[in-house]
Amino acid sequence: MAPDLVIFDCDGVLVDTEPTSNRILCALLCEHGDAIDIPTTIEVFKGRSMASCTTLITERLGRMPADFWEQYVARTNRAFEEHVAPIPHVVTALDAIPAATCVASSGRYAKMQITLGQIGLWDRFLGRIYCAADVARGKPAPDLFQYAARQMGIAADRAVVIEDSLPGVVAARAAGMIAFGYAPPGTPATAQTALADAGAALFSDMRELPGLLGF
Ligand SMILES: [Mg+2]
């Protein structure tokens, strides 16, 4: 049965921000003495809330540099204001989904206003955009997806989640929701296996999504 609510993650599902975000995060970590590379940065940090990332950075560096997030936010905002692309065919997919939709992201509202704004989706989702700051615990905890469904007035078991990261899929399943894992061509096999093992049904092209949802 087709769902009543489709909850979209933002980064890597609506907007193609992950390569830029991970490149900047990796560079900052290296500037602070971490010998991390980009694939490891993606593996460790992708899909997590800032609070969760702070814990991991503190573990890696032995401290949390005072202006780390300030630097990260300034650099990513600058990059996204210059350019950000939609995930291929995501607008086509949205146009073909008659159910209610909303956004639930580990990112910040201010960033989503820039990124979703750049691709014309901020206005489309306005009033239905939720982020980690809305709840006590970010992904991989189920709180954000449960909160989004409550705000939309739809039971968790009538909602599905579209995600591209492991913490997001774990959060969706913990919330009792079906998870679809977007793994475009080029997604490492290990990442695909991790998403599938966490309980996501994988797909690789947004044009497949409406059909997968039963529309
Ligand atoms: Mg994501």
mmCIF file with all atom_site columns, N, CA, C and O in Angstrom, residues 78-111:
data_model
loop_
_atom_site.group_PDB
_atom_site.id
_atom_site.type_symbol
_atom_site.label_atom_id
_atom_site.label_alt_id
_atom_site.label_comp_id
_atom_site.label_asym_id
_atom_site.label_entity_id
_atom_site.label_seq_id
_atom_site.pdbx_PDB_ins_code
_atom_site.Cartn_x
_atom_site.Cartn_y
_atom_site.Cartn_z
_atom_site.occupancy
_atom_site.B_iso_or_equiv
_atom_site.pdbx_formal_charge
_atom_site.auth_seq_id
_atom_site.auth_comp_id
_atom_site.auth_asym_id
_atom_site.auth_atom_id
_atom_site.pdbx_PDB_model_num
ATOM 1   N N  . ARG A 1 78  ? 29.602 29.506 1.897   1.00 0.00 ? 78  ARG A N  1
ATOM 2   C CA . ARG A 1 78  ? 30.209 30.203 0.756   1.00 0.00 ? 78  ARG A CA 1
ATOM 3   C C  . ARG A 1 78  ? 30.131 29.316 -0.499  1.00 0.00 ? 78  ARG A C  1
ATOM 4   O O  . ARG A 1 78  ? 29.742 29.766 -1.570  1.00 0.00 ? 78  ARG A O  1
ATOM 5   N N  . ALA A 1 79  ? 30.498 28.053 -0.312  1.00 0.00 ? 79  ALA A N  1
ATOM 6   C CA . ALA A 1 79  ? 30.485 27.122 -1.446  1.00 0.00 ? 79  ALA A CA 1
ATOM 7   C C  . ALA A 1 79  ? 29.066 26.932 -1.984  1.00 0.00 ? 79  ALA A C  1
ATOM 8   O O  . ALA A 1 79  ? 28.843 26.935 -3.193  1.00 0.00 ? 79  ALA A O  1
ATOM 9   N N  . PHE A 1 80  ? 28.088 26.777 -1.081  1.00 0.00 ? 80  PHE A N  1
ATOM 10  C CA . PHE A 1 80  ? 26.712 26.509 -1.525  1.00 0.00 ? 80  PHE A CA 1
ATOM 11  C C  . PHE A 1 80  ? 26.055 27.752 -2.122  1.00 0.00 ? 80  PHE A C  1
ATOM 12  O O  . PHE A 1 80  ? 25.181 27.637 -2.986  1.00 0.00 ? 80  PHE A O  1
ATOM 13  N N  . GLU A 1 81  ? 26.440 28.922 -1.632  1.00 0.00 ? 81  GLU A N  1
ATOM 14  C CA . GLU A 1 81  ? 25.896 30.148 -2.225  1.00 0.00 ? 81  GLU A CA 1
ATOM 15  C C  . GLU A 1 81  ? 26.378 30.284 -3.672  1.00 0.00 ? 81  GLU A C  1
ATOM 16  O O  . GLU A 1 81  ? 25.681 30.820 -4.526  1.00 0.00 ? 81  GLU A O  1
ATOM 17  N N  . GLU A 1 82  ? 27.582 29.787 -3.920  1.00 0.00 ? 82  GLU A N  1
ATOM 18  C CA . GLU A 1 82  ? 28.123 29.827 -5.281  1.00 0.00 ? 82  GLU A CA 1
ATOM 19  C C  . GLU A 1 82  ? 27.418 28.831 -6.194  1.00 0.00 ? 82  GLU A C  1
ATOM 20  O O  . GLU A 1 82  ? 27.018 29.151 -7.294  1.00 0.00 ? 82  GLU A O  1
ATOM 21  N N  . HIS A 1 83  ? 27.288 27.611 -5.696  1.00 0.00 ? 83  HIS A N  1
ATOM 22  C CA . HIS A 1 83  ? 26.679 26.584 -6.554  1.00 0.00 ? 83  HIS A CA 1
ATOM 23  C C  . HIS A 1 83  ? 26.255 25.349 -5.751  1.00 0.00 ? 83  HIS A C  1
ATOM 24  O O  . HIS A 1 83  ? 27.001 24.852 -4.928  1.00 0.00 ? 83  HIS A O  1
ATOM 25  N N  . VAL A 1 84  ? 25.065 24.887 -6.034  1.00 0.00 ? 84  VAL A N  1
ATOM 26  C CA . VAL A 1 84  ? 24.671 23.563 -5.556  1.00 0.00 ? 84  VAL A CA 1
ATOM 27  C C  . VAL A 1 84  ? 23.672 23.002 -6.570  1.00 0.00 ? 84  VAL A C  1
ATOM 28  O O  . VAL A 1 84  ? 22.855 23.737 -7.130  1.00 0.00 ? 84  VAL A O  1
ATOM 29  N N  . ALA A 1 85  ? 23.772 21.709 -6.830  1.00 0.00 ? 85  ALA A N  1
ATOM 30  C CA . ALA A 1 85  ? 22.900 21.082 -7.833  1.00 0.00 ? 85  ALA A CA 1
ATOM 31  C C  . ALA A 1 85  ? 21.866 20.205 -7.136  1.00 0.00 ? 85  ALA A C  1
ATOM 32  O O  . ALA A 1 85  ? 22.119 19.667 -6.063  1.00 0.00 ? 85  ALA A O  1
ATOM 33  N N  . PRO A 1 86  ? 20.693 20.058 -7.767  1.00 0.00 ? 86  PRO A N  1
ATOM 34  C CA . PRO A 1 86  ? 19.730 19.083 -7.236  1.00 0.00 ? 86  PRO A CA 1
ATOM 35  C C  . PRO A 1 86  ? 20.227 17.673 -7.504  1.00 0.00 ? 86  PRO A C  1
ATOM 36  O O  . PRO A 1 86  ? 21.017 17.456 -8.424  1.00 0.00 ? 86  PRO A O  1
ATOM 37  N N  . ILE A 1 87  ? 19.755 16.721 -6.729  1.00 0.00 ? 87  ILE A N  1
ATOM 38  C CA . ILE A 1 87  ? 19.984 15.316 -7.064  1.00 0.00 ? 87  ILE A CA 1
ATOM 39  C C  . ILE A 1 87  ? 19.245 15.046 -8.391  1.00 0.00 ? 87  ILE A C  1
ATOM 40  O O  . ILE A 1 87  ? 18.093 15.472 -8.550  1.00 0.00 ? 87  ILE A O  1
ATOM 41  N N  . PRO A 1 88  ? 19.887 14.384 -9.343  1.00 0.00 ? 88  PRO A N  1
ATOM 42  C CA . PRO A 1 88  ? 19.269 14.193 -10.655 1.00 0.00 ? 88  PRO A CA 1
ATOM 43  C C  . PRO A 1 88  ? 17.848 13.615 -10.568 1.00 0.00 ? 88  PRO A C  1
ATOM 44  O O  . PRO A 1 88  ? 17.631 12.636 -9.862  1.00 0.00 ? 88  PRO A O  1
ATOM 45  N N  . HIS A 1 89  ? 16.926 14.258 -11.275 1.00 0.00 ? 89  HIS A N  1
ATOM 46  C CA . HIS A 1 89  ? 15.538 13.805 -11.447 1.00 0.00 ? 89  HIS A CA 1
ATOM 47  C C  . HIS A 1 89  ? 14.702 13.850 -10.162 1.00 0.00 ? 89  HIS A C  1
ATOM 48  O O  . HIS A 1 89  ? 13.608 13.285 -10.118 1.00 0.00 ? 89  HIS A O  1
ATOM 49  N N  . VAL A 1 90  ? 15.189 14.537 -9.114  1.00 0.00 ? 90  VAL A N  1
ATOM 50  C CA . VAL A 1 90  ? 14.420 14.525 -7.862  1.00 0.00 ? 90  VAL A CA 1
ATOM 51  C C  . VAL A 1 90  ? 13.129 15.330 -8.001  1.00 0.00 ? 90  VAL A C  1
ATOM 52  O O  . VAL A 1 90  ? 12.100 14.979 -7.407  1.00 0.00 ? 90  VAL A O  1
ATOM 53  N N  . VAL A 1 91  ? 13.146 16.379 -8.800  1.00 0.00 ? 91  VAL A N  1
ATOM 54  C CA . VAL A 1 91  ? 11.918 17.172 -8.971  1.00 0.00 ? 91  VAL A CA 1
ATOM 55  C C  . VAL A 1 91  ? 10.880 16.373 -9.755  1.00 0.00 ? 91  VAL A C  1
ATOM 56  O O  . VAL A 1 91  ? 9.689  16.388 -9.430  1.00 0.00 ? 91  VAL A O  1
ATOM 57  N N  . THR A 1 92  ? 11.330 15.626 -10.751 1.00 0.00 ? 92  THR A N  1
ATOM 58  C CA . THR A 1 92  ? 10.431 14.723 -11.500 1.00 0.00 ? 92  THR A CA 1
ATOM 59  C C  . THR A 1 92  ? 9.774  13.735 -10.542 1.00 0.00 ? 92  THR A C  1
ATOM 60  O O  . THR A 1 92  ? 8.572  13.473 -10.621 1.00 0.00 ? 92  THR A O  1
ATOM 61  N N  . ALA A 1 93  ? 10.577 13.180 -9.627  1.00 0.00 ? 93  ALA A N  1
ATOM 62  C CA . ALA A 1 93  ? 10.054 12.225 -8.655  1.00 0.00 ? 93  ALA A CA 1
ATOM 63  C C  . ALA A 1 93  ? 9.022  12.902 -7.753  1.00 0.00 ? 93  ALA A C  1
ATOM 64  O O  . ALA A 1 93  ? 7.935  12.364 -7.524  1.00 0.00 ? 93  ALA A O  1
ATOM 65  N N  . LEU A 1 94  ? 9.350  14.092 -7.247  1.00 0.00 ? 94  LEU A N  1
ATOM 66  C CA . LEU A 1 94  ? 8.422  14.804 -6.358  1.00 0.00 ? 94  LEU A CA 1
ATOM 67  C C  . LEU A 1 94  ? 7.095  15.082 -7.066  1.00 0.00 ? 94  LEU A C  1
ATOM 68  O O  . LEU A 1 94  ? 6.030  14.946 -6.464  1.00 0.00 ? 94  LEU A O  1
ATOM 69  N N  . ASP A 1 95  ? 7.183  15.465 -8.325  1.00 0.00 ? 95  ASP A N  1
ATOM 70  C CA . ASP A 1 95  ? 5.969  15.781 -9.094  1.00 0.00 ? 95  ASP A CA 1
ATOM 71  C C  . ASP A 1 95  ? 5.063  14.559 -9.258  1.00 0.00 ? 95  ASP A C  1
ATOM 72  O O  . ASP A 1 95  ? 3.864  14.707 -9.483  1.00 0.00 ? 95  ASP A O  1
ATOM 73  N N  . ALA A 1 96  ? 5.645  13.367 -9.154  1.00 0.00 ? 96  ALA A N  1
ATOM 74  C CA . ALA A 1 96  ? 4.881  12.136 -9.392  1.00 0.00 ? 96  ALA A CA 1
ATOM 75  C C  . ALA A 1 96  ? 4.449  11.451 -8.093  1.00 0.00 ? 96  ALA A C  1
ATOM 76  O O  . ALA A 1 96  ? 3.955  10.320 -8.122  1.00 0.00 ? 96  ALA A O  1
ATOM 77  N N  . ILE A 1 97  ? 4.666  12.132 -6.941  1.00 0.00 ? 97  ILE A N  1
ATOM 78  C CA . ILE A 1 97  ? 4.278  11.551 -5.647  1.00 0.00 ? 97  ILE A CA 1
ATOM 79  C C  . ILE A 1 97  ? 3.077  12.331 -5.101  1.00 0.00 ? 97  ILE A C  1
ATOM 80  O O  . ILE A 1 97  ? 3.224  13.472 -4.671  1.00 0.00 ? 97  ILE A O  1
ATOM 81  N N  . PRO A 1 98  ? 1.876  11.724 -5.115  1.00 0.00 ? 98  PRO A N  1
ATOM 82  C CA . PRO A 1 98  ? 0.685  12.458 -4.675  1.00 0.00 ? 98  PRO A CA 1
ATOM 83  C C  . PRO A 1 98  ? 0.527  12.521 -3.151  1.00 0.00 ? 98  PRO A C  1
ATOM 84  O O  . PRO A 1 98  ? -0.313 13.274 -2.654  1.00 0.00 ? 98  PRO A O  1
ATOM 85  N N  . ALA A 1 99  ? 1.306  11.748 -2.395  1.00 0.00 ? 99  ALA A N  1
ATOM 86  C CA . ALA A 1 99  ? 1.195  11.751 -0.929  1.00 0.00 ? 99  ALA A CA 1
ATOM 87  C C  . ALA A 1 99  ? 1.805  13.029 -0.352  1.00 0.00 ? 99  ALA A C  1
ATOM 88  O O  . ALA A 1 99  ? 2.490  13.773 -1.054  1.00 0.00 ? 99  ALA A O  1
ATOM 89  N N  . ALA A 1 100 ? 1.541  13.264 0.946   1.00 0.00 ? 100 ALA A N  1
ATOM 90  C CA . ALA A 1 100 ? 2.188  14.381 1.643   1.00 0.00 ? 100 ALA A CA 1
ATOM 91  C C  . ALA A 1 100 ? 3.691  14.149 1.683   1.00 0.00 ? 100 ALA A C  1
ATOM 92  O O  . ALA A 1 100 ? 4.148  13.000 1.747   1.00 0.00 ? 100 ALA A O  1
ATOM 93  N N  . THR A 1 101 ? 4.458  15.230 1.639   1.00 0.00 ? 101 THR A N  1
ATOM 94  C CA . THR A 1 101 ? 5.922  15.125 1.703   1.00 0.00 ? 101 THR A CA 1
ATOM 95  C C  . THR A 1 101 ? 6.452  16.139 2.711   1.00 0.00 ? 101 THR A C  1
ATOM 96  O O  . THR A 1 101 ? 5.822  17.166 2.963   1.00 0.00 ? 101 THR A O  1
ATOM 97  N N  . CYS A 1 102 ? 7.617  15.837 3.281   1.00 0.00 ? 102 CYS A N  1
ATOM 98  C CA . CYS A 1 102 ? 8.303  16.803 4.128   1.00 0.00 ? 102 CYS A CA 1
ATOM 99  C C  . CYS A 1 102 ? 9.798  16.486 4.109   1.00 0.00 ? 102 CYS A C  1
ATOM 100 O O  . CYS A 1 102 ? 10.217 15.490 3.522   1.00 0.00 ? 102 CYS A O  1
ATOM 101 N N  . VAL A 1 103 ? 10.580 17.371 4.732   1.00 0.00 ? 103 VAL A N  1
ATOM 102 C CA . VAL A 1 103 ? 12.033 17.204 4.798   1.00 0.00 ? 103 VAL A CA 1
ATOM 103 C C  . VAL A 1 103 ? 12.437 17.016 6.256   1.00 0.00 ? 103 VAL A C  1
ATOM 104 O O  . VAL A 1 103 ? 11.927 17.709 7.134   1.00 0.00 ? 103 VAL A O  1
ATOM 105 N N  . ALA A 1 104 ? 13.336 16.066 6.529   1.00 0.00 ? 104 ALA A N  1
ATOM 106 C CA . ALA A 1 104 ? 13.868 15.870 7.883   1.00 0.00 ? 104 ALA A CA 1
ATOM 107 C C  . ALA A 1 104 ? 15.373 15.652 7.760   1.00 0.00 ? 104 ALA A C  1
ATOM 108 O O  . ALA A 1 104 ? 15.816 14.613 7.284   1.00 0.00 ? 104 ALA A O  1
ATOM 109 N N  . SER A 1 105 ? 16.139 16.650 8.187   1.00 0.00 ? 105 SER A N  1
ATOM 110 C CA . SER A 1 105 ? 17.579 16.657 7.928   1.00 0.00 ? 105 SER A CA 1
ATOM 111 C C  . SER A 1 105 ? 18.406 16.842 9.197   1.00 0.00 ? 105 SER A C  1
ATOM 112 O O  . SER A 1 105 ? 17.983 17.525 10.125  1.00 0.00 ? 105 SER A O  1
ATOM 113 N N  . SER A 1 106 ? 19.601 16.261 9.173   1.00 0.00 ? 106 SER A N  1
ATOM 114 C CA . SER A 1 106 ? 20.562 16.508 10.247  1.00 0.00 ? 106 SER A CA 1
ATOM 115 C C  . SER A 1 106 ? 21.186 17.897 10.121  1.00 0.00 ? 106 SER A C  1
ATOM 116 O O  . SER A 1 106 ? 21.846 18.369 11.033  1.00 0.00 ? 106 SER A O  1
ATOM 117 N N  . GLY A 1 107 ? 20.985 18.528 8.971   1.00 0.00 ? 107 GLY A N  1
ATOM 118 C CA . GLY A 1 107 ? 21.607 19.832 8.718   1.00 0.00 ? 107 GLY A CA 1
ATOM 119 C C  . GLY A 1 107 ? 20.897 20.977 9.416   1.00 0.00 ? 107 GLY A C  1
ATOM 120 O O  . GLY A 1 107 ? 19.916 20.787 10.131  1.00 0.00 ? 107 GLY A O  1
ATOM 121 N N  . ARG A 1 108 ? 21.390 22.178 9.177   1.00 0.00 ? 108 ARG A N  1
ATOM 122 C CA . ARG A 1 108 ? 20.839 23.383 9.805   1.00 0.00 ? 108 ARG A CA 1
ATOM 123 C C  . ARG A 1 108 ? 19.805 24.019 8.872   1.00 0.00 ? 108 ARG A C  1
ATOM 124 O O  . ARG A 1 108 ? 19.914 23.934 7.665   1.00 0.00 ? 108 ARG A O  1
ATOM 125 N N  . TYR A 1 109 ? 18.825 24.731 9.473   1.00 0.00 ? 109 TYR A N  1
ATOM 126 C CA . TYR A 1 109 ? 17.834 25.445 8.660   1.00 0.00 ? 109 TYR A CA 1
ATOM 127 C C  . TYR A 1 109 ? 18.504 26.436 7.720   1.00 0.00 ? 109 TYR A C  1
ATOM 128 O O  . TYR A 1 109 ? 18.153 26.548 6.553   1.00 0.00 ? 109 TYR A O  1
ATOM 129 N N  . ALA A 1 110 ? 19.491 27.190 8.270   1.00 0.00 ? 110 ALA A N  1
ATOM 130 C CA . ALA A 1 110 ? 20.118 28.242 7.465   1.00 0.00 ? 110 ALA A CA 1
ATOM 131 C C  . ALA A 1 110 ? 20.789 27.640 6.233   1.00 0.00 ? 110 ALA A C  1
ATOM 132 O O  . ALA A 1 110 ? 20.753 28.212 5.149   1.00 0.00 ? 110 ALA A O  1
ATOM 133 N N  . LYS A 1 111 ? 21.399 26.455 6.417   1.00 0.00 ? 111 LYS A N  1
ATOM 134 C CA . LYS A 1 111 ? 22.033 25.808 5.270   1.00 0.00 ? 111 LYS A CA 1
ATOM 135 C C  . LYS A 1 111 ? 20.985 25.329 4.269   1.00 0.00 ? 111 LYS A C  1
ATOM 136 O O  . LYS A 1 111 ? 21.146 25.501 3.060   1.00 0.00 ? 111 LYS A O  1
#
